[in-house]
mmCIF file of C-alpha atoms in Angstrom:
data_model
loop_
_atom_site.group_PDB
_atom_site.id
_atom_site.type_symbol
_atom_site.label_atom_id
_atom_site.label_comp_id
_atom_site.label_asym_id
_atom_site.label_seq_id
_atom_site.Cartn_x
_atom_site.Cartn_y
_atom_site.Cartn_z
ATOM 1 C CA MET A 1481 -0.157 -0.418 -0.051
ATOM 2 C CA LYS A 1482 1.223 3.710 -0.729
ATOM 3 C CA LYS A 1483 1.914 6.029 2.189
ATOM 4 C CA VAL A 1484 0.879 9.794 1.558
ATOM 5 C CA LEU A 1485 1.878 12.461 3.657
ATOM 6 C CA LEU A 1486 -0.642 14.881 4.010
ATOM 7 C CA ILE A 1487 1.020 18.439 5.434
ATOM 8 C CA ASN A 1488 -1.254 21.937 5.797
ATOM 9 C CA GLY A 1489 0.783 24.255 7.237
ATOM 10 C CA PRO A 1490 -0.737 27.755 8.766
ATOM 11 C CA ASN A 1491 -3.702 29.005 9.529
ATOM 12 C CA LEU A 1492 -5.218 25.783 7.738
ATOM 13 C CA ASN A 1493 -6.118 24.777 10.958
ATOM 14 C CA MET A 1494 -8.429 27.781 11.347
ATOM 15 C CA LEU A 1495 -10.756 26.631 7.995
ATOM 16 C CA GLY A 1496 -14.216 26.900 8.672
ATOM 17 C CA VAL A 1497 -13.497 29.891 10.851
ATOM 18 C CA ARG A 1498 -11.699 31.962 8.566
ATOM 19 C CA GLU A 1499 -12.494 34.508 5.732
ATOM 20 C CA PRO A 1500 -15.045 31.888 4.310
ATOM 21 C CA GLY A 1501 -15.742 33.562 1.142
ATOM 22 C CA VAL A 1502 -12.313 33.121 0.465
ATOM 23 C CA TYR A 1503 -11.387 29.425 2.493
ATOM 24 C CA GLY A 1504 -14.770 28.364 2.369
ATOM 25 C CA THR A 1505 -16.901 26.844 5.563
ATOM 26 C CA LEU A 1506 -15.289 23.660 5.740
ATOM 27 C CA SER A 1507 -13.798 23.024 8.706
ATOM 28 C CA LEU A 1508 -10.427 20.837 8.262
ATOM 29 C CA GLU A 1509 -11.084 17.982 10.121
ATOM 30 C CA ALA A 1510 -13.963 18.195 8.025
ATOM 31 C CA ILE A 1511 -11.896 17.816 4.629
ATOM 32 C CA ILE A 1512 -8.933 15.826 6.584
ATOM 33 C CA GLN A 1513 -12.781 13.380 6.498
ATOM 34 C CA SER A 1514 -13.319 13.707 3.194
ATOM 35 C CA LEU A 1515 -9.808 13.048 1.554
ATOM 36 C CA ASN A 1516 -9.630 9.328 3.990
ATOM 37 C CA LYS A 1517 -12.818 8.234 2.774
ATOM 38 C CA LEU A 1518 -11.266 8.402 -1.304
ATOM 39 C CA ALA A 1519 -7.530 7.312 0.050
ATOM 40 C CA GLU A 1520 -9.038 4.608 0.955
ATOM 41 C CA SER A 1521 -10.751 4.343 -1.927
ATOM 42 C CA LEU A 1522 -7.094 4.265 -3.726
ATOM 43 C CA SER A 1523 -6.041 2.395 -1.367
ATOM 44 C CA ILE A 1524 -4.160 5.133 0.161
ATOM 45 C CA GLU A 1525 -2.145 5.241 3.767
ATOM 46 C CA LEU A 1526 -2.518 8.464 4.361
ATOM 47 C CA ALA A 1527 -0.965 11.313 7.194
ATOM 48 C CA CYS A 1528 -1.921 13.999 8.464
ATOM 49 C CA PHE A 1529 -0.364 17.129 9.757
ATOM 50 C CA GLN A 1530 -0.697 20.875 10.307
ATOM 51 C CA SER A 1531 1.302 22.433 12.049
ATOM 52 C CA ASN A 1532 2.046 26.485 12.002
ATOM 53 C CA HIS A 1533 5.919 26.005 12.955
ATOM 54 C CA GLU A 1534 7.626 26.540 9.542
ATOM 55 C CA GLY A 1535 10.684 24.211 10.938
ATOM 56 C CA GLU A 1536 7.251 21.350 11.895
ATOM 57 C CA ILE A 1537 6.641 20.734 8.970
ATOM 58 C CA ILE A 1538 10.914 21.362 7.674
ATOM 59 C CA ASP A 1539 10.797 17.869 10.330
ATOM 60 C CA GLN A 1540 7.908 16.255 8.696
ATOM 61 C CA ILE A 1541 8.402 16.251 5.310
ATOM 62 C CA HIS A 1542 12.260 15.173 6.530
ATOM 63 C CA ALA A 1543 10.703 11.838 7.995
ATOM 64 C CA ALA A 1544 8.850 10.973 4.970
ATOM 65 C CA PHE A 1545 11.871 10.226 2.733
ATOM 66 C CA GLY A 1546 12.563 6.933 2.585
ATOM 67 C CA THR A 1547 8.904 6.714 5.257
ATOM 68 C CA LYS A 1548 6.337 8.024 2.140
ATOM 69 C CA ASP A 1549 6.109 7.159 -1.118
ATOM 70 C CA GLY A 1550 4.675 11.008 -1.683
ATOM 71 C CA ILE A 1551 3.814 15.086 -0.064
ATOM 72 C CA LEU A 1552 0.142 15.738 -0.558
ATOM 73 C CA MET A 1553 0.962 19.673 0.733
ATOM 74 C CA ASN A 1554 -0.604 22.564 0.901
ATOM 75 C CA PRO A 1555 1.356 25.343 2.038
ATOM 76 C CA GLY A 1556 -0.508 28.260 3.586
ATOM 77 C CA ALA A 1557 1.424 31.708 2.963
ATOM 78 C CA PHE A 1558 4.866 29.788 3.472
ATOM 79 C CA THR A 1559 4.306 29.127 -0.373
ATOM 80 C CA HIS A 1560 5.031 32.304 -0.681
ATOM 81 C CA TYR A 1561 8.035 33.005 1.015
ATOM 82 C CA SER A 1562 9.890 30.368 2.671
ATOM 83 C CA TYR A 1563 13.454 28.918 1.178
ATOM 84 C CA ALA A 1564 13.185 26.643 3.745
ATOM 85 C CA ILE A 1565 10.647 24.410 2.710
ATOM 86 C CA ARG A 1566 11.029 24.467 -0.442
ATOM 87 C CA ASP A 1567 14.971 23.194 0.501
ATOM 88 C CA ALA A 1568 13.668 20.034 2.536
ATOM 89 C CA LEU A 1569 11.389 19.517 -0.720
ATOM 90 C CA SER A 1570 14.187 18.904 -2.924
ATOM 91 C CA ALA A 1571 16.184 17.356 -0.507
ATOM 92 C CA VAL A 1572 14.161 14.620 0.452
ATOM 93 C CA GLN A 1573 12.627 14.533 -3.813
ATOM 94 C CA LEU A 1574 9.500 12.748 -3.109
ATOM 95 C CA PRO A 1575 6.693 13.247 -5.740
ATOM 96 C CA THR A 1576 4.686 16.063 -4.350
ATOM 97 C CA VAL A 1577 1.711 17.371 -5.045
ATOM 98 C CA GLU A 1578 0.874 21.528 -3.764
ATOM 99 C CA VAL A 1579 -2.733 22.982 -3.115
ATOM 100 C CA HIS A 1580 -3.549 25.715 -2.778
ATOM 101 C CA ILE A 1581 -8.329 26.131 -1.565
ATOM 102 C CA SER A 1582 -8.356 29.310 -3.357
ATOM 103 C CA ASN A 1583 -7.064 30.670 -6.569
ATOM 104 C CA ILE A 1584 -3.127 32.253 -5.478
ATOM 105 C CA HIS A 1585 -3.743 34.157 -9.117
ATOM 106 C CA LYS A 1586 -6.005 35.685 -8.640
ATOM 107 C CA ARG A 1587 -5.632 37.117 -5.009
ATOM 108 C CA GLU A 1588 -3.103 39.956 -4.233
ATOM 109 C CA GLU A 1589 0.014 40.273 -5.402
ATOM 110 C CA PHE A 1590 1.828 38.194 -3.077
ATOM 111 C CA ARG A 1591 0.567 35.441 -3.497
ATOM 112 C CA HIS A 1592 1.136 35.242 -6.693
ATOM 113 C CA HIS A 1593 4.253 33.289 -6.497
ATOM 114 C CA SER A 1594 5.282 30.099 -5.416
ATOM 115 C CA VAL A 1595 8.740 29.381 -4.038
ATOM 116 C CA THR A 1596 7.505 25.762 -3.692
ATOM 117 C CA ALA A 1597 6.487 25.630 -6.852
ATOM 118 C CA PRO A 1598 9.327 25.069 -8.748
ATOM 119 C CA VAL A 1599 9.871 21.165 -6.803
ATOM 120 C CA VAL A 1600 6.876 19.528 -7.141
ATOM 121 C CA ILE A 1601 5.043 17.804 -10.595
ATOM 122 C CA GLY A 1602 3.026 19.894 -9.625
ATOM 123 C CA GLN A 1603 -0.032 22.699 -8.287
ATOM 124 C CA ILE A 1604 -4.389 22.265 -7.989
ATOM 125 C CA CYS A 1605 -5.261 26.327 -6.877
ATOM 126 C CA GLY A 1606 -8.715 27.506 -7.182
ATOM 127 C CA PHE A 1607 -11.488 24.682 -6.548
ATOM 128 C CA GLY A 1608 -11.661 25.062 -3.066
ATOM 129 C CA ALA A 1609 -11.640 21.666 -0.614
ATOM 130 C CA GLN A 1610 -11.655 20.169 -3.495
ATOM 131 C CA SER A 1611 -8.337 20.776 -4.694
ATOM 132 C CA TYR A 1612 -7.678 18.360 -1.971
ATOM 133 C CA GLU A 1613 -8.557 14.872 -3.531
ATOM 134 C CA LEU A 1614 -7.596 16.205 -7.273
ATOM 135 C CA GLY A 1615 -4.117 16.579 -5.823
ATOM 136 C CA LEU A 1616 -4.422 13.053 -4.156
ATOM 137 C CA ARG A 1617 -5.468 11.133 -7.157
ATOM 138 C CA ALA A 1618 -3.440 14.010 -9.524
ATOM 139 C CA LEU A 1619 -0.349 12.446 -6.406
ATOM 140 C CA VAL A 1620 -1.851 9.080 -6.413
ATOM 141 C CA SER A 1621 -1.973 8.950 -10.757
ATOM 142 C CA HIS A 1622 1.336 9.851 -11.296
ATOM 143 C CA MET A 1623 2.950 7.817 -8.023
#
């Protein structure tokens, strides 16, 4: 059975409360519950992690080396400036799909650039919570 690590970055623990007009009304727990059902149907073991701390996210990426087959990641705001997370993804060389609930390219200028995008196999954004499901399907197809 293939193993995938789902990583959610800063403020994603506040989904359902934080700017529902942008991020929707589903909680992170609800998204994970739905994603777990999809993972089961795809015969994927899904491990889930969320942190507001860059170093903890890097530690999880490092720990995935040799133990996971791929990473599904919503880096949150770290998307736009965390070269440390980018370098961790590059170091472990695991297939990774970057997902975003909102269309980052239609938002504020600073959100248009992803420093992590060059080291992932693809980016899915703008489909709400469904971005996660599309991302998991894409990752599994690639693996």
